[in-house]
């Protein structure tokens, strides 16, 4: 639920986070779809704090935060990373190039670009 301080409760972690346009229009609706429509268990998904991928293949530190990371199980490791989702609010049409970079720097097998087409989903 959105509260008076422009915060929203993250659907996966239950943590209170900043409620920016992309969070409200894209990230949270996609999280709900992944769990409710596609039956991904919440413990297979990381959104807040964001999962990070390397900035280049040789890096040992991870610097690029992804909007949503989906794992093959409840163990959140690079080897278990199944999919990465890049979320954009409905007025933005970028993100595909960013997603391609994340996929090239990770073990994810699937990439999802998500633009909320209609601001009809209420959190």
mmCIF file of C-alpha atoms in Angstrom:
data_model
loop_
_atom_site.group_PDB
_atom_site.id
_atom_site.type_symbol
_atom_site.label_atom_id
_atom_site.label_comp_id
_atom_site.label_asym_id
_atom_site.label_seq_id
_atom_site.Cartn_x
_atom_site.Cartn_y
_atom_site.Cartn_z
ATOM 1 C CA UNK A 1 0.000 0.000 0.000
ATOM 2 C CA UNK A 2 1.225 3.510 -0.796
ATOM 3 C CA UNK A 3 1.441 5.649 2.336
ATOM 4 C CA UNK A 4 1.723 9.387 3.050
ATOM 5 C CA UNK A 5 5.540 9.370 2.903
ATOM 6 C CA UNK A 6 5.678 8.217 -0.749
ATOM 7 C CA UNK A 7 6.679 4.720 0.281
ATOM 8 C CA UNK A 8 5.414 1.335 -0.848
ATOM 9 C CA UNK A 9 5.706 -2.093 0.719
ATOM 10 C CA UNK A 10 7.746 -4.377 -1.523
ATOM 11 C CA UNK A 11 5.595 -7.361 -2.508
ATOM 12 C CA UNK A 12 8.467 -9.849 -2.104
ATOM 13 C CA UNK A 13 10.484 -8.683 0.890
ATOM 14 C CA UNK A 14 7.784 -6.811 2.786
ATOM 15 C CA UNK A 15 10.250 -3.934 3.232
ATOM 16 C CA UNK A 16 9.142 -0.321 2.937
ATOM 17 C CA UNK A 17 10.826 1.261 -0.088
ATOM 18 C CA UNK A 18 10.690 4.531 -2.031
ATOM 19 C CA UNK A 19 7.636 4.675 -4.289
ATOM 20 C CA UNK A 20 8.989 6.123 -7.542
ATOM 21 C CA UNK A 21 7.099 5.834 -10.845
ATOM 22 C CA UNK A 22 8.993 2.743 -12.052
ATOM 23 C CA UNK A 23 8.490 1.027 -8.717
ATOM 24 C CA UNK A 24 4.743 1.673 -8.703
ATOM 25 C CA UNK A 25 4.032 1.211 -12.417
ATOM 26 C CA UNK A 26 6.409 -1.601 -13.289
ATOM 27 C CA UNK A 27 8.443 -3.350 -10.573
ATOM 28 C CA UNK A 28 5.681 -4.065 -8.065
ATOM 29 C CA UNK A 29 3.062 -5.077 -10.687
ATOM 30 C CA UNK A 30 5.554 -7.475 -12.302
ATOM 31 C CA UNK A 31 6.450 -8.977 -8.929
ATOM 32 C CA UNK A 32 2.763 -9.643 -8.299
ATOM 33 C CA UNK A 33 2.382 -11.241 -11.740
ATOM 34 C CA UNK A 34 5.420 -13.471 -11.253
ATOM 35 C CA UNK A 35 4.000 -14.811 -7.976
ATOM 36 C CA UNK A 36 0.251 -14.790 -8.607
ATOM 37 C CA UNK A 37 0.030 -15.580 -12.333
ATOM 38 C CA UNK A 38 3.230 -17.540 -13.016
ATOM 39 C CA UNK A 39 3.538 -19.277 -9.629
ATOM 40 C CA UNK A 40 7.120 -18.322 -8.838
ATOM 41 C CA UNK A 41 7.705 -18.740 -5.105
ATOM 42 C CA UNK A 42 8.559 -15.460 -3.375
ATOM 43 C CA UNK A 43 11.761 -16.977 -1.992
ATOM 44 C CA UNK A 44 13.029 -17.458 -5.589
ATOM 45 C CA UNK A 45 12.787 -13.712 -6.324
ATOM 46 C CA UNK A 46 14.970 -10.785 -5.256
ATOM 47 C CA UNK A 47 13.948 -7.177 -5.837
ATOM 48 C CA UNK A 48 14.873 -5.279 -2.646
ATOM 49 C CA UNK A 49 17.683 -5.043 -1.914
ATOM 50 C CA UNK A 50 18.525 -5.374 -5.585
ATOM 51 C CA UNK A 51 20.633 -8.266 -6.866
ATOM 52 C CA UNK A 52 23.792 -7.044 -8.603
ATOM 53 C CA UNK A 53 25.717 -8.362 -11.586
ATOM 54 C CA UNK A 54 29.348 -7.721 -12.437
ATOM 55 C CA UNK A 55 30.364 -4.625 -14.372
ATOM 56 C CA UNK A 56 32.607 -6.777 -16.595
ATOM 57 C CA UNK A 57 33.279 -10.514 -16.777
ATOM 58 C CA UNK A 58 36.584 -10.373 -14.857
ATOM 59 C CA UNK A 59 35.146 -8.429 -11.896
ATOM 60 C CA UNK A 60 34.922 -10.038 -8.498
ATOM 61 C CA UNK A 61 32.669 -7.287 -7.187
ATOM 62 C CA UNK A 62 29.138 -6.757 -8.432
ATOM 63 C CA UNK A 63 28.157 -3.225 -9.348
ATOM 64 C CA UNK A 64 25.074 -3.258 -11.605
ATOM 65 C CA UNK A 65 21.784 -3.592 -9.707
ATOM 66 C CA UNK A 66 18.983 -5.379 -11.576
ATOM 67 C CA UNK A 67 15.333 -4.580 -10.938
ATOM 68 C CA UNK A 68 14.249 -8.193 -10.422
ATOM 69 C CA UNK A 69 16.316 -11.370 -10.206
ATOM 70 C CA UNK A 70 14.634 -14.779 -10.411
ATOM 71 C CA UNK A 71 16.481 -17.858 -9.198
ATOM 72 C CA UNK A 72 15.965 -21.577 -9.742
ATOM 73 C CA UNK A 73 15.549 -22.045 -5.989
ATOM 74 C CA UNK A 74 15.761 -20.282 -2.669
ATOM 75 C CA UNK A 75 19.572 -20.190 -2.866
ATOM 76 C CA UNK A 76 20.451 -16.816 -4.425
ATOM 77 C CA UNK A 77 23.783 -17.342 -6.160
ATOM 78 C CA UNK A 78 25.176 -16.482 -9.587
ATOM 79 C CA UNK A 79 24.925 -20.144 -10.594
ATOM 80 C CA UNK A 80 21.225 -20.282 -9.662
ATOM 81 C CA UNK A 81 20.255 -17.050 -11.432
ATOM 82 C CA UNK A 82 17.549 -17.963 -13.943
ATOM 83 C CA UNK A 83 16.142 -14.644 -15.172
ATOM 84 C CA UNK A 84 16.667 -10.899 -14.951
ATOM 85 C CA UNK A 85 13.840 -8.402 -15.374
ATOM 86 C CA UNK A 86 14.404 -4.776 -16.299
ATOM 87 C CA UNK A 87 11.370 -2.645 -15.458
ATOM 88 C CA UNK A 88 10.488 0.771 -16.825
ATOM 89 C CA UNK A 89 7.521 3.038 -16.174
ATOM 90 C CA UNK A 90 5.083 3.364 -19.047
ATOM 91 C CA UNK A 91 6.527 6.641 -20.368
ATOM 92 C CA UNK A 92 9.992 5.109 -20.876
ATOM 93 C CA UNK A 93 10.822 2.977 -23.856
ATOM 94 C CA UNK A 94 14.462 2.245 -23.105
ATOM 95 C CA UNK A 95 15.902 -0.622 -21.143
ATOM 96 C CA UNK A 96 16.566 -3.289 -23.763
ATOM 97 C CA UNK A 97 20.235 -2.319 -24.178
ATOM 98 C CA UNK A 98 20.614 -2.258 -20.403
ATOM 99 C CA UNK A 99 19.026 -5.713 -20.121
ATOM 100 C CA UNK A 100 21.355 -7.108 -22.796
ATOM 101 C CA UNK A 101 24.380 -5.891 -20.806
ATOM 102 C CA UNK A 102 23.067 -7.502 -17.610
ATOM 103 C CA UNK A 103 22.463 -10.779 -19.429
ATOM 104 C CA UNK A 104 25.952 -10.772 -20.951
ATOM 105 C CA UNK A 105 27.499 -10.293 -17.493
ATOM 106 C CA UNK A 106 25.458 -12.939 -15.695
ATOM 107 C CA UNK A 107 24.483 -16.596 -15.849
ATOM 108 C CA UNK A 108 20.814 -15.745 -16.407
ATOM 109 C CA UNK A 109 19.170 -17.718 -19.171
ATOM 110 C CA UNK A 110 16.185 -15.422 -19.625
ATOM 111 C CA UNK A 111 15.717 -11.667 -19.851
ATOM 112 C CA UNK A 112 12.458 -9.808 -19.321
ATOM 113 C CA UNK A 113 11.815 -6.220 -20.322
ATOM 114 C CA UNK A 114 8.658 -4.912 -18.688
ATOM 115 C CA UNK A 115 6.856 -1.641 -19.391
ATOM 116 C CA UNK A 116 3.588 -1.194 -17.570
ATOM 117 C CA UNK A 117 1.183 -0.365 -20.401
ATOM 118 C CA UNK A 118 -1.624 0.935 -18.211
ATOM 119 C CA UNK A 119 -1.461 2.588 -14.828
ATOM 120 C CA UNK A 120 -4.485 0.574 -13.724
ATOM 121 C CA UNK A 121 -2.764 -1.690 -11.227
ATOM 122 C CA UNK A 122 -3.139 -0.459 -7.681
ATOM 123 C CA UNK A 123 -0.587 -1.395 -5.059
#
